Coordinates of C-alpha atoms and ligand atoms in Angstrom, one line a residue:
X1 CA -11.2 26.6 -12.3
X2 CA -8.8 27.0 -9.3
X3 CA -5.3 28.4 -10.2
X4 CA -2.9 25.6 -11.1
X5 CA 0.9 25.4 -11.7
X6 CA 2.4 25.5 -15.2
X7 CA 3.4 21.8 -14.7
X8 CA -0.1 20.8 -13.8
X9 CA -1.5 22.6 -16.8
X10 CA 0.9 20.9 -19.1
X11 CA 0.4 17.6 -17.4
X12 CA -3.4 17.8 -17.7
X13 CA -2.9 17.5 -21.5
X14 CA -1.2 14.1 -21.2
X15 CA -3.2 11.3 -22.7
X16 CA -2.4 8.2 -20.7
X17 CA -1.7 5.1 -22.8
X18 CA -4.0 2.1 -22.9
X19 CA -3.3 -1.5 -23.7
X20 CA -4.0 -2.2 -27.4
X21 CA -6.8 -4.6 -26.5
X22 CA -8.7 -1.9 -24.6
X23 CA -8.5 0.6 -27.6
X24 CA -11.5 -1.1 -29.3
X25 CA -14.4 -3.4 -28.4
X26 CA -13.5 -6.4 -26.3
X27 CA -14.7 -9.9 -25.4
X28 CA -14.1 -11.6 -22.1
X29 CA -12.2 -14.9 -22.4
X30 CA -12.7 -17.1 -19.3
X31 CA -10.0 -19.3 -17.8
X32 CA -10.4 -22.2 -15.5
X33 CA -12.4 -22.1 -12.2
X34 CA -10.3 -20.7 -9.3
X35 CA -9.7 -21.5 -5.7
X36 CA -8.8 -19.2 -2.8
X37 CA -5.1 -19.1 -1.7
X38 CA -6.0 -20.6 1.7
X39 CA -8.9 -22.0 3.8
X40 CA -10.8 -23.0 0.6
X41 CA -13.7 -24.8 2.3
X42 CA -14.4 -21.9 4.7
X43 CA -14.0 -19.2 2.0
X44 CA -16.3 -21.1 -0.3
X45 CA -18.9 -21.3 2.4
X46 CA -18.6 -17.6 3.2
X47 CA -18.8 -16.6 -0.5
X48 CA -21.1 -19.1 -2.2
X49 CA -22.1 -16.7 -5.0
X50 CA -18.7 -15.3 -5.9
X51 CA -16.3 -18.2 -5.1
X52 CA -14.6 -20.2 -7.8
X53 CA -15.2 -17.8 -10.7
X54 CA -12.6 -17.9 -13.6
X55 CA -9.8 -15.4 -14.3
X56 CA -10.8 -13.2 -17.2
X57 CA -8.6 -11.9 -20.1
X58 CA -10.0 -9.4 -22.5
X59 CA -9.4 -9.9 -26.2
X60 CA -10.5 -7.8 -29.2
X61 CA -14.1 -8.6 -30.0
X62 CA -17.5 -7.0 -30.5
X63 CA -19.2 -5.0 -27.7
X64 CA -22.9 -5.7 -27.5
X65 CA -25.0 -2.5 -27.4
X66 CA -25.9 -1.7 -23.8
X67 CA -28.7 0.4 -22.3
X68 CA -27.5 3.6 -20.6
X69 CA -26.3 2.9 -17.0
X70 CA -24.7 4.7 -14.1
X71 CA -21.6 3.7 -12.1
X72 CA -20.5 4.7 -8.5
X73 CA -16.9 5.0 -7.4
X74 CA -15.3 5.0 -3.9
X75 CA -11.7 5.9 -2.9
X76 CA -10.8 3.8 0.1
X77 CA -8.0 3.9 2.6
X78 CA -4.6 5.7 2.3
X79 CA -4.0 8.0 -0.7
X80 CA -1.8 6.7 -3.5
X81 CA -0.6 8.5 -6.7
X82 CA -2.8 7.7 -9.6
X83 CA -6.2 7.5 -8.0
X84 CA -7.6 10.4 -10.1
X85 CA -6.4 8.5 -13.2
X86 CA -8.3 5.4 -12.2
X87 CA -11.4 7.6 -12.0
X88 CA -10.6 9.3 -15.4
X89 CA -10.0 5.9 -17.0
X90 CA -13.3 4.7 -15.6
X91 CA -15.1 7.9 -16.6
X92 CA -13.8 7.7 -20.2
X93 CA -14.5 4.0 -20.4
X94 CA -18.1 4.4 -19.1
X95 CA -18.8 7.3 -21.5
X96 CA -17.3 5.4 -24.4
X97 CA -19.9 2.7 -23.9
X98 CA -22.7 5.3 -23.9
X99 CA -22.3 9.1 -23.5
X100 CA -25.4 9.2 -21.4
X101 CA -23.8 7.0 -18.7
X102 CA -23.1 8.9 -15.5
X103 CA -20.3 8.4 -12.9
X104 CA -21.1 9.3 -9.2
X105 CA -18.3 9.6 -6.6
X106 CA -19.1 8.8 -3.0
X107 CA -17.6 11.4 -0.7
X108 CA -14.8 10.6 1.8
X109 CA -14.6 6.8 1.3
X110 CA -17.0 4.0 2.0
X111 CA -18.7 6.2 4.6
X112 CA -20.1 8.3 1.7
X113 CA -22.1 5.2 0.5
X114 CA -23.5 4.5 3.9
X115 CA -24.3 8.2 4.6
X116 CA -25.6 8.9 1.1
X117 CA -22.9 11.6 0.5
X118 CA -22.1 11.8 -3.2
X119 CA -21.5 14.0 -6.2
X120 CA -21.7 13.5 -10.0
X121 CA -18.4 13.5 -11.7
X122 CA -19.0 15.8 -14.7
X123 CA -16.7 16.2 -17.7
X124 CA -15.6 19.7 -16.4
X125 CA -14.8 18.4 -12.9
X126 CA -12.9 15.3 -14.4
X127 CA -10.8 17.5 -16.6
X128 CA -9.4 19.4 -13.5
X129 CA -8.0 16.2 -12.0
X130 CA -6.5 14.3 -15.0
X131 CA -3.0 13.1 -14.2
X132 CA -2.9 14.8 -10.8
X133 CA -1.9 13.2 -7.5
X134 CA -4.2 13.0 -4.5
X135 CA -7.7 11.7 -3.8
X136 CA -9.2 15.1 -3.3
X137 CA -11.7 14.9 -6.2
X138 CA -14.0 13.0 -3.8
X139 CA -11.8 12.3 -0.8
X140 CA -11.0 9.0 0.9
X141 CA -11.8 7.3 4.2
X142 CA -11.3 4.1 6.2
X143 CA -14.8 3.2 7.2
X144 CA -15.0 -0.6 7.2
X145 CA -18.0 -2.0 5.3
X146 CA -19.0 -5.1 7.1
X147 CA -22.5 -4.7 8.6
X148 CA -25.7 -5.7 6.8
X149 CA -27.1 -2.3 7.9
X150 CA -24.4 -0.5 5.9
X151 CA -25.0 -2.7 2.8
X152 CA -28.7 -2.0 3.0
X153 CA -28.2 1.8 3.4
X154 CA -25.8 1.5 0.4
X155 CA -28.4 -0.2 -1.8
X156 CA -30.9 2.5 -1.1
X157 CA -28.7 5.2 -2.6
X158 CA -27.4 3.0 -5.4
X159 CA -31.0 2.4 -6.5
X160 CA -31.9 6.0 -6.1
X161 CA -29.1 7.0 -8.5
X162 CA -29.7 4.2 -10.9
X163 CA -26.2 2.8 -10.3
X164 CA -25.6 -0.6 -11.8
X165 CA -22.0 -1.1 -10.6
X166 CA -19.8 0.2 -7.8
X167 CA -16.0 0.4 -8.2
X168 CA -14.0 0.4 -4.9
X169 CA -10.4 1.6 -5.2
X170 CA -8.5 0.3 -2.3
X171 CA -5.8 -1.9 -0.7
X172 CA -6.2 -5.4 0.8
X173 CA -8.6 -4.4 3.5
X174 CA -10.8 -2.3 1.2
X175 CA -10.9 -5.0 -1.6
X176 CA -11.9 -7.5 1.1
X177 CA -14.8 -5.1 1.8
X178 CA -15.5 -4.9 -1.9
X179 CA -15.7 -8.7 -2.0
X180 CA -18.0 -9.0 1.0
X181 CA -20.3 -6.4 -0.6
X182 CA -20.3 -8.1 -4.0
X183 CA -21.3 -11.4 -2.3
X184 CA -24.1 -9.7 -0.3
X185 CA -25.6 -8.0 -3.3
X186 CA -25.3 -11.2 -5.4
X187 CA -26.9 -13.3 -2.6
X188 CA -29.8 -10.8 -2.4
X189 CA -30.0 -10.6 -6.2
X190 CA -30.0 -6.7 -5.9
X191 CA -28.5 -6.5 -9.4
X192 CA -25.5 -4.2 -8.4
X193 CA -22.0 -5.3 -9.4
X194 CA -19.0 -4.5 -7.3
X195 CA -15.5 -4.3 -8.9
X196 CA -12.2 -3.6 -7.0
X197 CA -9.0 -1.8 -8.1
X198 CA -5.6 -2.6 -6.5
X199 CA -4.3 0.5 -4.8
X200 CA -1.7 1.1 -2.1
X201 CA 1.8 2.7 -2.0
X202 CA 2.7 -0.2 0.4
X203 CA 3.1 -2.6 -2.6
X204 CA 1.7 -5.4 -0.6
X205 CA -1.4 -6.1 -2.7
X206 CA 0.3 -8.3 -5.4
X207 CA 0.3 -11.9 -6.3
X208 CA 0.5 -14.0 -9.4
X209 CA -2.4 -12.1 -11.0
X210 CA -1.6 -8.6 -9.7
X211 CA 1.9 -7.3 -10.7
X212 CA 1.9 -4.3 -8.5
X213 CA -0.6 -2.1 -6.6
X214 CA -0.8 1.4 -8.1
X215 CA 1.0 4.3 -6.4
X216 CA 4.0 2.2 -5.3
X217 CA 5.9 3.3 -8.3
X218 CA 5.4 7.1 -7.8
X219 CA 5.7 7.0 -4.0
X220 CA 9.0 5.0 -4.1
X221 CA 10.4 7.4 -6.8
X222 CA 9.4 10.4 -4.6
X223 CA 11.0 9.0 -1.5
X224 CA 14.1 7.9 -3.5
X225 CA 14.5 11.5 -4.7
X226 CA 14.4 12.7 -1.1
X227 CA 16.7 10.0 0.1
X228 CA 19.1 10.8 -2.7
X229 CA 19.1 14.5 -1.7
X230 CA 19.8 13.5 1.9
X231 CA 22.7 11.3 0.7
X232 CA 24.2 14.1 -1.2
X233 CA 23.9 16.3 1.8
X234 CA 25.3 13.6 4.0
X235 CA 28.3 13.0 1.7
X236 CA 28.9 16.8 1.5
X237 CA 29.0 17.6 5.2
X238 CA 30.1 14.1 6.3
X239 CA 28.9 14.6 9.9
X240 CA 25.5 12.9 10.3
X241 CA 24.0 9.5 10.3
X242 CA 20.5 9.9 8.9
X243 CA 17.8 7.5 10.2
X244 CA 15.0 7.4 7.7
X245 CA 11.8 5.7 8.4
X246 CA 9.7 4.8 5.4
X247 CA 5.9 4.1 5.2
X248 CA 4.7 0.7 4.1
X249 CA 2.8 -0.6 7.1
X250 CA 3.8 -4.3 7.6
X251 CA 5.7 -5.0 4.4
X252 CA 9.1 -3.7 3.6
X253 CA 8.6 -3.3 -0.2
X254 CA 9.0 0.5 -0.1
X255 CA 12.2 0.4 2.0
X256 CA 13.7 -2.3 -0.2
X257 CA 12.8 -0.5 -3.5
X258 CA 14.3 2.8 -2.1
X259 CA 17.4 0.8 -1.2
X260 CA 17.6 -0.6 -4.7
X261 CA 17.3 2.9 -6.1
X262 CA 19.6 4.8 -3.7
X263 CA 22.2 2.2 -2.3
X264 CA 22.1 3.5 1.3
X265 CA 24.6 2.2 3.9
X266 CA 21.9 0.2 5.7
X267 CA 18.4 -0.9 4.9
X268 CA 16.5 -3.1 7.4
X269 CA 14.0 -5.6 6.0
X270 CA 11.3 -6.5 8.5
X271 CA 10.6 -9.9 6.9
X272 CA 14.3 -10.9 7.3
X273 CA 14.4 -9.7 11.0
X274 CA 11.5 -12.0 11.6
X275 CA 12.9 -15.0 9.7
X276 CA 16.2 -14.7 11.5
X277 CA 14.4 -14.2 14.8
X278 CA 16.4 -11.1 15.6
X279 CA 15.8 -9.3 18.9
X280 CA 15.7 -5.5 19.2
X281 CA 19.2 -5.7 20.5
X282 CA 20.3 -7.8 17.5
X283 CA 19.0 -5.1 15.1
X284 CA 20.7 -2.3 17.1
X285 CA 24.0 -4.2 17.2
X286 CA 23.8 -4.7 13.4
X287 CA 23.4 -1.0 12.8
X288 CA 26.0 -0.1 15.4
X289 CA 28.6 -2.4 13.9
X290 CA 28.1 -0.8 10.4
X291 CA 28.6 2.6 12.1
X292 CA 31.7 1.4 13.8
X293 CA 33.1 -0.1 10.6
X294 CA 32.7 3.1 8.7
X295 CA 34.1 5.1 11.6
X296 CA 37.2 2.9 11.4
X297 CA 37.6 4.2 7.8
X298 CA 37.1 7.8 9.0
X299 CA 33.5 8.0 7.7
X300 CA 31.3 9.2 10.5
X301 CA 28.2 9.6 8.3
X302 CA 25.7 7.4 6.7
X303 CA 22.1 6.5 5.9
X304 CA 19.8 3.9 7.4
X305 CA 16.5 3.0 5.9
X306 CA 13.9 1.6 8.3
X307 CA 10.5 0.1 7.2
X308 CA 7.8 1.6 9.5
X309 CA 6.5 -1.8 10.4
X310 CA 9.7 -3.3 11.7
X311 CA 8.7 -3.3 15.3
X312 CA 5.9 -5.7 14.6
X313 CA 8.3 -8.2 13.1
X314 CA 10.6 -8.5 16.0
X315 CA 9.4 -11.9 17.3
X316 CA 9.0 -11.0 20.9
X317 CA 7.1 -7.8 20.0
X318 CA 5.0 -9.7 17.5
X319 CA 3.9 -12.1 20.2
X320 CA 3.1 -9.1 22.5
X321 CA 1.0 -7.4 19.8
X322 CA -0.9 -10.6 19.1
X323 CA -1.9 -10.8 22.8
X324 CA -2.6 -7.1 23.0
X325 CA -5.0 -7.5 20.0
X326 CA -6.9 -10.3 21.8
X327 CA -7.1 -8.4 25.1
X328 CA -8.2 -5.1 23.4
X329 CA -10.9 -7.0 21.5
X330 CA -12.7 -8.2 24.7
X331 CA -15.9 -6.3 25.6
X332 CA -14.4 -5.4 29.0
X333 CA -11.4 -3.6 27.4
X334 CA -13.6 -1.8 24.9
X335 CA -15.7 -0.2 27.6
X336 CA -12.7 1.4 29.3
X337 CA -11.2 4.8 28.8
X338 CA -7.7 5.0 27.3
X339 CA -5.7 5.3 30.6
X340 CA -7.7 2.5 32.2
X341 CA -7.1 0.3 29.1
X342 CA -3.3 0.5 29.7
X343 CA -3.7 -0.8 33.3
X344 CA -6.2 -3.4 32.0
X345 CA -3.9 -4.8 29.3
X346 CA -0.9 -4.9 31.7
X347 CA -3.0 -6.9 34.2
X348 CA -3.9 -9.4 31.5
X349 CA -0.5 -9.9 29.7
X350 CA 1.5 -13.1 30.3
X351 CA 4.7 -12.7 32.3
X352 CA 6.9 -12.8 29.2
X353 CA 4.8 -10.3 27.3
X354 CA 4.6 -8.0 30.2
X355 CA 8.4 -8.0 30.5
X356 CA 8.7 -7.0 26.8
X357 CA 6.0 -4.4 27.2
X358 CA 7.8 -2.8 30.2
X359 CA 11.2 -2.9 28.4
X360 CA 9.9 -0.5 25.7
X361 CA 10.0 3.3 26.0
X362 CA 6.6 4.4 27.4
X363 CA 5.5 6.2 24.2
X364 CA 6.1 3.1 22.0
X365 CA 4.4 0.9 24.5
X366 CA 1.4 3.2 24.6
X367 CA 1.1 3.2 20.8
X368 CA 1.3 -0.5 20.6
X369 CA -1.3 -0.9 23.3
X370 CA -3.8 1.6 22.1
X371 CA -3.7 2.8 18.5
X372 CA -5.5 0.6 16.0
X373 CA -7.1 1.6 12.7
X374 CA -10.7 0.5 11.9
X375 CA -9.3 -2.7 10.4
X376 CA -7.5 -3.6 13.6
X377 CA -4.0 -2.7 12.3
X378 CA -1.4 -1.2 14.7
X379 CA -0.8 2.3 13.5
X380 CA 2.9 1.9 12.8
X381 CA 3.2 5.3 11.2
X382 CA 2.7 6.8 14.7
X383 CA 5.7 4.9 16.2
X384 CA 8.9 6.8 16.1
X385 CA 11.1 3.8 15.3
X386 CA 13.8 5.9 13.7
X387 CA 14.4 7.8 17.0
X388 CA 14.1 4.6 19.1
X389 CA 16.8 2.8 17.0
X390 CA 19.2 5.8 16.8
X391 CA 19.0 6.3 20.6
X392 CA 19.7 2.6 21.2
X393 CA 22.6 2.6 18.7
X394 CA 24.1 5.7 20.4
X395 CA 23.9 3.9 23.8
X396 CA 25.6 0.8 22.3
X397 CA 28.3 2.9 20.7
X398 CA 29.0 4.7 24.1
X399 CA 29.4 1.3 25.7
X400 CA 31.8 0.2 22.9
X401 CA 33.7 3.4 23.3
X402 CA 34.2 2.7 27.0
X403 CA 35.4 -0.8 26.1
X404 CA 37.8 0.7 23.5
X405 CA 36.0 -1.0 20.6
X406 CA 34.8 2.1 18.8
X407 CA 36.4 5.5 18.1
X408 CA 34.2 8.0 16.2
X409 CA 31.5 10.6 16.3
X410 CA 27.8 9.7 16.0
X411 CA 25.6 12.7 15.1
X412 CA 22.1 11.9 14.0
X413 CA 19.2 13.3 12.0
X414 CA 15.8 11.7 11.8
X415 CA 13.3 11.6 8.9
X416 CA 9.9 10.0 8.2
X417 CA 8.8 9.8 4.6
X418 CA 5.3 8.7 4.1
X419 CA 2.7 11.4 3.6
X420 CA 5.3 13.2 1.3
X421 CA 4.8 10.6 -1.4
X422 CA 1.2 9.5 -1.2
X423 CA -0.2 12.4 -3.2
X424 CA 2.6 13.0 -5.6
X425 CA 1.7 13.6 -9.3
X426 CA 1.7 10.1 -10.8
X427 CA 4.7 9.0 -12.8
X428 CA 4.1 8.1 -16.4
X429 CA 3.9 4.4 -15.2
X430 CA 1.2 5.1 -12.6
X431 CA -0.6 7.6 -14.9
X432 CA -0.9 4.9 -17.6
X433 CA -1.4 1.9 -15.3
X434 CA -4.1 3.6 -13.3
X435 CA -6.0 5.0 -16.4
X436 CA -5.9 1.4 -17.8
X437 CA -7.2 -0.1 -14.5
X438 CA -10.1 2.3 -14.5
X439 CA -10.9 1.9 -18.2
X440 CA -10.6 -1.9 -17.8
X441 CA -13.1 -1.7 -14.8
X442 CA -15.7 -0.3 -17.2
X443 CA -15.2 -3.4 -19.5
X444 CA -15.7 -5.7 -16.5
X445 CA -18.9 -3.9 -15.7
X446 CA -20.1 -4.0 -19.3
X447 CA -19.5 -7.8 -19.2
X448 CA -21.7 -8.2 -16.2
X449 CA -18.9 -9.2 -13.8
X450 CA -19.0 -8.8 -10.0
X451 CA -16.6 -9.7 -7.2
X452 CA -13.7 -9.1 -9.6
X453 CA -10.6 -7.0 -9.3
X454 CA -9.5 -5.0 -12.4
X455 CA -6.0 -6.3 -13.4
X456 CA -3.5 -5.1 -16.0
X457 CA -0.5 -7.4 -16.5
X458 CA 2.8 -7.5 -18.5
X459 CA 3.5 -3.9 -17.4
X460 CA 7.3 -4.0 -17.8
X461 CA 6.5 -4.1 -21.6
X462 CA 5.3 -1.0 -23.6
X463 CA 1.7 -0.2 -22.7
X464 CA 0.3 -1.4 -26.0
X465 CA 1.4 -4.9 -25.0
X466 CA -0.3 -4.8 -21.6
X467 CA -2.8 -7.5 -20.9
X468 CA -6.2 -6.5 -19.4
X469 CA -8.7 -8.6 -17.5
X470 CA -10.1 -9.5 -14.2
X471 CA -9.4 -11.8 -11.2
X472 CA -12.0 -13.0 -8.7
X473 CA -11.3 -11.4 -5.4
X474 CA -12.1 -14.6 -3.5
X475 CA -9.1 -16.2 -5.2
X476 CA -6.8 -14.0 -3.1
X477 CA -8.4 -14.7 0.2
X478 CA -7.7 -16.7 3.3
X479 CA -8.8 -16.5 7.0
X480 CA -6.8 -14.3 9.4
X481 CA -7.3 -13.1 12.9
X482 CA -8.6 -9.5 13.0
X483 CA -9.9 -7.7 16.1
X484 CA -9.8 -11.1 18.0
X485 CA -11.8 -13.0 15.4
X486 CA -11.0 -15.2 12.3
X487 CA -12.1 -13.1 9.2
X488 CA -11.8 -13.6 5.4
X489 CA -9.1 -11.2 4.2
X490 CA -6.9 -10.8 1.1
X491 CA -3.5 -12.3 1.9
X492 CA -0.9 -9.5 2.2
X493 CA 2.2 -10.0 0.1
X494 CA 5.3 -9.5 2.2
X495 CA 8.9 -9.2 0.9
X496 CA 9.9 -12.7 -0.2
X497 CA 13.4 -13.5 1.0
X498 CA 14.0 -15.9 -1.9
X499 CA 12.6 -13.3 -4.4
X500 CA 14.8 -11.6 -6.9
X501 CA 14.6 -8.0 -5.4
X502 CA 15.7 -9.1 -1.9
X503 CA 18.4 -11.5 -3.3
X504 CA 19.9 -8.7 -5.4
X505 CA 19.9 -6.4 -2.4
X506 CA 21.5 -9.0 -0.1
X507 CA 24.2 -9.6 -2.7
X508 CA 25.2 -5.9 -2.5
X509 CA 24.5 -4.7 1.0
X510 CA 27.8 -5.4 2.6
X511 CA 29.6 -3.3 -0.1
X512 CA 27.0 -0.5 0.3
X513 CA 27.4 -0.6 4.1
X514 CA 31.1 -0.1 4.2
X515 CA 31.6 2.1 1.1
X516 CA 29.9 5.3 0.1
X517 CA 28.1 3.9 -3.0
X518 CA 25.2 6.3 -3.0
X519 CA 23.0 6.8 -6.0
X520 CA 21.0 10.1 -6.4
X521 CA 17.9 9.3 -8.5
X522 CA 16.7 12.9 -8.8
X523 CA 13.0 13.9 -9.4
X524 CA 10.4 12.1 -11.4
X525 CA 10.5 13.2 -15.0
X526 CA 7.4 13.3 -17.2
X527 CA 9.0 14.3 -20.6
X528 CA 12.3 13.2 -22.0
X529 CA 14.1 10.0 -23.0
X530 CA 12.1 6.9 -22.2
X531 CA 14.9 5.4 -20.1
X532 CA 14.5 8.4 -17.8
X533 CA 10.7 8.8 -17.9
X534 CA 9.2 5.3 -18.3
X535 CA 11.3 3.0 -16.1
X536 CA 9.2 0.8 -13.7
X537 CA 10.4 0.2 -10.2
X538 CA 13.5 -1.9 -9.7
X539 CA 11.4 -4.4 -7.8
X540 CA 9.1 -5.0 -10.7
X541 CA 12.0 -5.2 -13.2
X542 CA 13.8 -7.8 -11.0
X543 CA 10.6 -9.7 -10.4
X544 CA 9.7 -9.8 -14.1
X545 CA 13.2 -10.4 -15.4
Ligands
FBP601 P1 -3.5 1.8 2.5 O1 -3.1 0.4 3.0 O2 -4.9 2.1 2.9 O3 -3.2 2.0 1.1 O4 -2.6 2.8 3.4 C1 -1.3 2.8 3.4 C2 -0.6 3.7 4.4 O5 -0.1 4.8 3.7 C3 0.5 3.0 5.2 O6 1.7 3.0 4.5 C4 0.5 3.7 6.5 O7 0.9 3.0 7.6 C5 -1.0 4.1 6.6 O8 -1.5 4.2 5.3 C6 -1.2 5.4 7.3 O9 -2.5 5.6 7.6 P2 -3.2 7.0 7.8 O10 -3.3 7.7 6.4 O11 -4.5 6.7 8.3 O12 -2.3 7.8 8.7

């Protein structure tokens, strides 16, 4: 075994908690038939074999004896704390049904299934990764599973390994893939079940059935520790404004949760920027005004939290991105080299969009025009919004200084927190939640389910009271434009402006902007009083209150 830290050694002994129902044999209780959240007729037509299935809740019951079977697992998309615990929960769940059952991991994401790269997860291997962060046990990747050829290559290896069910751990895009694969294998009667697990630090895979995606809890606590440390430094030296960009792709859940934990001077919320139709200049003016107000009190320091996706929510830029996506999806654009593509898109943009494009700094414009992930998303983590905004705020303050409207100093520091939190050792919440999700997936498999996502609910209560079950993935789907075409996708959950977390933040932010009301959350604790170790995110507490 590779050398490990004392903390990891002690942590490996932690036995994650399971809901009481999953501690013994279960029976699946079916609710009513379901519908997709949008475009019902189209989704039904696209998923005739997996549409309309009922929500499932597990209750104590008798487990029928099953023949030995094997299971495959895939980690898909961005890393999130707790992935190894989903695997250990699944491993223990599958072995508890029959010790001869085997678990195979596909290497480096969905691509491993297509390319037949896999490894058996043995008990010895599993024990090295219990309660650890990261996805390194088998690695992750972003290959999009959407072609029949990929599904057929997949079934070859699944058959070769005697795999009865495949579990895909992923976010909205990866679970969309899971659903498409489940439907294909069901239509072909291949006898392989596909189950999804809700992962992503972004927190945007949630709805009435899914309380939170795993990893959000640990990632936000990790970023909040760092933001708290910066705020202490900031309040000690009193000479810098810290511009802190936070991961989260489109949604602002991470920035909002960190604001609730740390009480910074400013936190931008992309969804509000869009709803209020704010321009880039409006956003800059809002920050500059808060800087000027604090300067008037003699406080030339502060913290600004910026969700990484904000640029996409400024209405004029959103319109520009939508047109860029359409242009880039055309066969002519796809056959061009990168520098030719820029000229091509510029030649095809409308006058208004071209004006917005030309008004952006060249590096930002290039990133908007070129960088897309395999699912067609703009790679917002590559855009240095924190620098863009601080530079524009500095220019505005200079102008106000000349006009005699501002007297102060504006020194800046920049940070981007994303990768720092995605592989952190899971909090107790994520360790328990993920283990339960994985264990629960084994029960969905044992009950013959396919096209379902593993769900654990009631998670603000003690783990024994958590409710385990499954939700049909088609229930969360609607049609959206991706890479220029309408596609079935799981609807992303953005921050709701009439939801409790945002409303609480909005009721406090003016006070936090003017005063120095910082909270310093400190590091995640694994042992100690429950109010220190087992708290869920503020977002979940407010939502479930
Ligand atoms: P998932 O949606 O796959 O969970 O990934 C989330 C995320 O961490 C985003 O917050 C971020 O924008 C993106 O991944 C970064 O992607 P990459 O790891 O490919 O740089």
